[in-house]
Amino acid sequence: MAEAHQAVGFQFTVRPDGVDLKLSQEVIKTIYLSGVTAWKKRAIQFKNGVLAGVYPASPSSWLIVVIAMMSSLYIRIDPSLGMIEALQENLPHRDYLSVQSRAVLSAILFATGLWLFLIYLLRYMLKALLSYHGWIFESHGKMSRSTKVWLSLVKMFSGRRPLLYSFQASLPRLPVPSVDDTIHRYLESVHPLLNSDQYDQMERLANDFKDSKAAQLQRYLILKSWWGTNYVSDWWEEYIYLRGRSPIMVNSNFYIMDLLYITPTHRQAARAGNVVHAMLQYRRKLERGEHAPLRALGTVPMCSTQMERIFNTTRIPGIETDIVQHLTDRKHLVVYHKGRFFLLWLYTGGRHLLPSELETQFQRILNDTSEPQPGELKLAALTAGHRVPWAQSRIKYFGQGVNKVSLDAIESAAFFLTLDDEPQGYDPAKAKSLDSYAKSLLHGKCYDRWFDKSFTLISYPNGKVGVNAEHSWADAPIVGHMWEYVLATDCFHLGYTEEGHCKGDVNKGLPHPSRLQWQIPNECQEVIETSYLSAKLIADDVDFHGYLFHEFGKGLIKKCRCSPDAFIQLALQLAQFRDQGVFCLTYESSMTRMFRDGRTETVRSCTTEAVAFVRAMEDEGATKAQRLALFRKAAEKHQNMYRLAMTGSGIDRHLFCLYLVSKYLGVDSPFLKKVLSEPWRLSTSQTPQQQLNLVDINKFPKYVSAGGGFGPVADDGYGVSYIIVGENLITFHISSKFSSPDTNSCRFGQHICDAMLDIQLLDVKTFDF
């Protein structure tokens, strides 16, 4: 045990003549260095907190204002219009101060107040500027004069060298759309999916809702938007994620893959050592707020709130609802290998373990031949099964004793690491290698990932790695941001020796990782087995297909002066129709992080224009010119829908919140019930790449990731994640269920490929957009 190792350095013996105290110099040095590191960390966090707190001003600007006010005392000009003199007269204990002291103190107080006022004024002006979204609706490659002026003003008020959280106080709040606009857009979105009778019925329900209950619900929602920083996000997290009682494995969690073509080392312990060290570096910068904020156009800032919970975060099960537990300053990691849980300290002597030291520790775990304790092998299956049995077991069997200590160690760890025992990764020579890799990351064996942790890092024997992430605390771009940093740091900054080991000296004096101890009774083991069996049914039902589309990519699509996302979404609509013979309600995720605490909004991609284009593609009598015209119209419509969603004028989050308000008030709404019960048979999402631009993929084209994916949302539908990688590659991650007789992921992947090529054969690049 690490604790026992440390205790050796502190010994005492009671003698008749006193106490003989022995202190180890090494232990004292370690304690001293730990204390110094902790204080340095606090000092840096305090400094960066101040810098972010006064942004877009700076602490030095306070000194400038004070000096200016002090100078006015000597040139006998009063820029305060008498306020400094009034402060002098009302200072407490002014009789004990000289006239000059009162004047100086009053000038400093006034200067400080003026400085704070200017900070809030600058923030308000920046917030007002950021509330303008006209730029996003302009044609690609064209920028109006007003937008150029606006962009210059944003740059001017944004200050220099912002930290991660510098813009948080300046971000606008997510606006509440008008009920009329939302209902109009909703009816427009379902029109191509309903026959005339069904549409007339839905229109009557919508109009009845608008004329009767909508105004009351909308008032409460507007009040919430004034009171909170975001009227959607807290309810979205609670009701969409945390209150769900079904398993989160496959149904909620998502995965992200390693580099597609490159494996920096084939040594499992070494790769894990570098990746974990890179994650610790990322966490240190995150805690200090030193990452640069993401900005659209290099100027418009994105909300960074979700990044706060990347590390030290766990979803805690409850009977009715789960909670997200976020801790600070966690210094250990829990590692799972062949049914055993190990606790590994990440610090020594007040610093992070070096990559070579981490490699040594991981190799010790890999070399450990001890057997799992009773019930330990499949313990993590509790996090893969239904939430209520897990919550009940946690209270009954893990509320005290060694089980509580060990469970606390897992839930308070920085993150969770699985040293897997089966190699995975993309192999061009193996047809199903990408499919197997994705399923391993998504669900594994159902008991070798801790699905409740913010993320589980998975390390394979052949040197490949990947991530399984819990979804409630953040969305995929947040984990992707961290993952890009880690992969770039691993390959281009840390590196490996010629033998594939981590660089640096080997420190064999570190205490060995310690086994977590469990006393799991037979009754609990039965619950574990039940959870495992239910999770295995879900995992075995996942039909996954990964597809690498090499024929063309973003480069050719942009030459068409068409949005790559719109191009792919129209291809998905064509593929869906060819696969199922009907159109369906389609979900595409769009971000709303230009607003404070923003997360996502839904783009309903199956529009009337998209349906018309697909029918023309399937109509042998349609000419190429007709198809091109319909493609243009559908692409423009999709782009407009996407932009509306990004700027707070989407459909589904507004209706979702109206529905929740109706439930709180006990108001029955057939319209909202109907809307919220509609199935999304095609759920799609684009995972962004190159958020950090740490790797020039034109120079290093092999250093690209295949992105990630998620499980199917509907029992009889498809889940499709696509990643636009560089200029010439698009990856598709397609999931469905074997139990559905109507779906087949491999077949759908072929339909997507054919649809992409068929649209490209229209010679879209020759069409004047």
mmCIF file of N, CA and C in Angstrom, residues 572 584-589 680-685 710-714 717-721 733 735:
data_model
loop_
_atom_site.group_PDB
_atom_site.id
_atom_site.type_symbol
_atom_site.label_atom_id
_atom_site.label_comp_id
_atom_site.label_asym_id
_atom_site.label_seq_id
_atom_site.Cartn_x
_atom_site.Cartn_y
_atom_site.Cartn_z
ATOM 1 N N LEU A 572 -27.477 11.481 -46.713
ATOM 2 C CA LEU A 572 -28.108 10.612 -45.719
ATOM 3 C C LEU A 572 -29.603 10.471 -45.977
ATOM 4 N N CYS A 584 -38.175 9.758 -42.801
ATOM 5 C CA CYS A 584 -38.402 9.690 -41.349
ATOM 6 C C CYS A 584 -37.899 10.961 -40.681
ATOM 7 N N LEU A 585 -38.357 11.175 -39.469
ATOM 8 C CA LEU A 585 -37.913 12.300 -38.662
ATOM 9 C C LEU A 585 -36.418 12.140 -38.394
ATOM 10 N N THR A 586 -35.648 13.149 -38.745
ATOM 11 C CA THR A 586 -34.188 13.062 -38.672
ATOM 12 C C THR A 586 -33.642 14.083 -37.685
ATOM 13 N N TYR A 587 -32.765 13.603 -36.823
ATOM 14 C CA TYR A 587 -32.135 14.428 -35.785
ATOM 15 C C TYR A 587 -30.697 14.707 -36.192
ATOM 16 N N GLU A 588 -30.341 15.971 -36.265
ATOM 17 C CA GLU A 588 -28.936 16.345 -36.389
ATOM 18 C C GLU A 588 -28.596 17.286 -35.250
ATOM 19 N N SER A 589 -27.502 17.016 -34.578
ATOM 20 C CA SER A 589 -27.110 17.821 -33.428
ATOM 21 C C SER A 589 -26.354 19.066 -33.883
ATOM 22 N N TRP A 680 -37.099 9.396 -33.310
ATOM 23 C CA TRP A 680 -36.068 9.835 -34.254
ATOM 24 C C TRP A 680 -35.439 8.575 -34.862
ATOM 25 N N ARG A 681 -35.912 8.158 -36.007
ATOM 26 C CA ARG A 681 -35.413 6.908 -36.602
ATOM 27 C C ARG A 681 -34.077 7.088 -37.318
ATOM 28 N N LEU A 682 -33.707 8.319 -37.559
ATOM 29 C CA LEU A 682 -32.373 8.596 -38.096
ATOM 30 C C LEU A 682 -31.766 9.709 -37.245
ATOM 31 N N SER A 683 -30.793 9.329 -36.426
ATOM 32 C CA SER A 683 -30.137 10.285 -35.526
ATOM 33 C C SER A 683 -28.704 10.483 -36.000
ATOM 34 N N THR A 684 -28.323 11.721 -36.281
ATOM 35 C CA THR A 684 -27.016 11.996 -36.873
ATOM 36 C C THR A 684 -26.270 13.056 -36.088
ATOM 37 N N SER A 685 -24.960 13.013 -36.216
ATOM 38 C CA SER A 685 -24.131 14.001 -35.528
ATOM 39 C C SER A 685 -22.780 14.090 -36.219
ATOM 40 N N PHE A 710 -21.820 6.598 -31.634
ATOM 41 C CA PHE A 710 -22.765 6.345 -30.551
ATOM 42 C C PHE A 710 -23.710 5.227 -30.978
ATOM 43 N N GLY A 711 -24.494 4.745 -30.055
ATOM 44 C CA GLY A 711 -25.431 3.668 -30.331
ATOM 45 C C GLY A 711 -26.700 4.162 -30.991
ATOM 46 N N PRO A 712 -27.534 3.248 -31.498
ATOM 47 C CA PRO A 712 -28.792 3.640 -32.146
ATOM 48 C C PRO A 712 -29.758 4.252 -31.139
ATOM 49 N N VAL A 713 -30.498 5.257 -31.577
ATOM 50 C CA VAL A 713 -31.444 5.947 -30.698
ATOM 51 C C VAL A 713 -32.799 5.250 -30.703
ATOM 52 N N ALA A 714 -33.223 4.770 -31.863
ATOM 53 C CA ALA A 714 -34.513 4.081 -31.998
ATOM 54 C C ALA A 714 -34.278 2.599 -32.246
ATOM 55 N N GLY A 717 -34.187 2.112 -36.004
ATOM 56 C CA GLY A 717 -33.569 3.203 -36.746
ATOM 57 C C GLY A 717 -32.056 3.104 -36.769
ATOM 58 N N TYR A 718 -31.428 4.159 -37.262
ATOM 59 C CA TYR A 718 -29.978 4.217 -37.389
ATOM 60 C C TYR A 718 -29.417 5.392 -36.586
ATOM 61 N N GLY A 719 -28.221 5.182 -36.060
ATOM 62 C CA GLY A 719 -27.422 6.265 -35.508
ATOM 63 C C GLY A 719 -26.216 6.447 -36.404
ATOM 64 N N VAL A 720 -25.984 7.654 -36.879
ATOM 65 C CA VAL A 720 -24.882 7.907 -37.810
ATOM 66 C C VAL A 720 -24.046 9.082 -37.307
ATOM 67 N N SER A 721 -22.785 8.801 -37.030
ATOM 68 C CA SER A 721 -21.822 9.859 -36.718
ATOM 69 C C SER A 721 -20.868 9.961 -37.892
ATOM 70 N N HIS A 733 -19.688 6.352 -38.875
ATOM 71 C CA HIS A 733 -19.892 5.357 -37.823
ATOM 72 C C HIS A 733 -21.396 5.093 -37.761
ATOM 73 N N SER A 735 -24.707 2.762 -36.609
ATOM 74 C CA SER A 735 -25.180 1.775 -35.632
ATOM 75 C C SER A 735 -26.670 1.527 -35.818
#
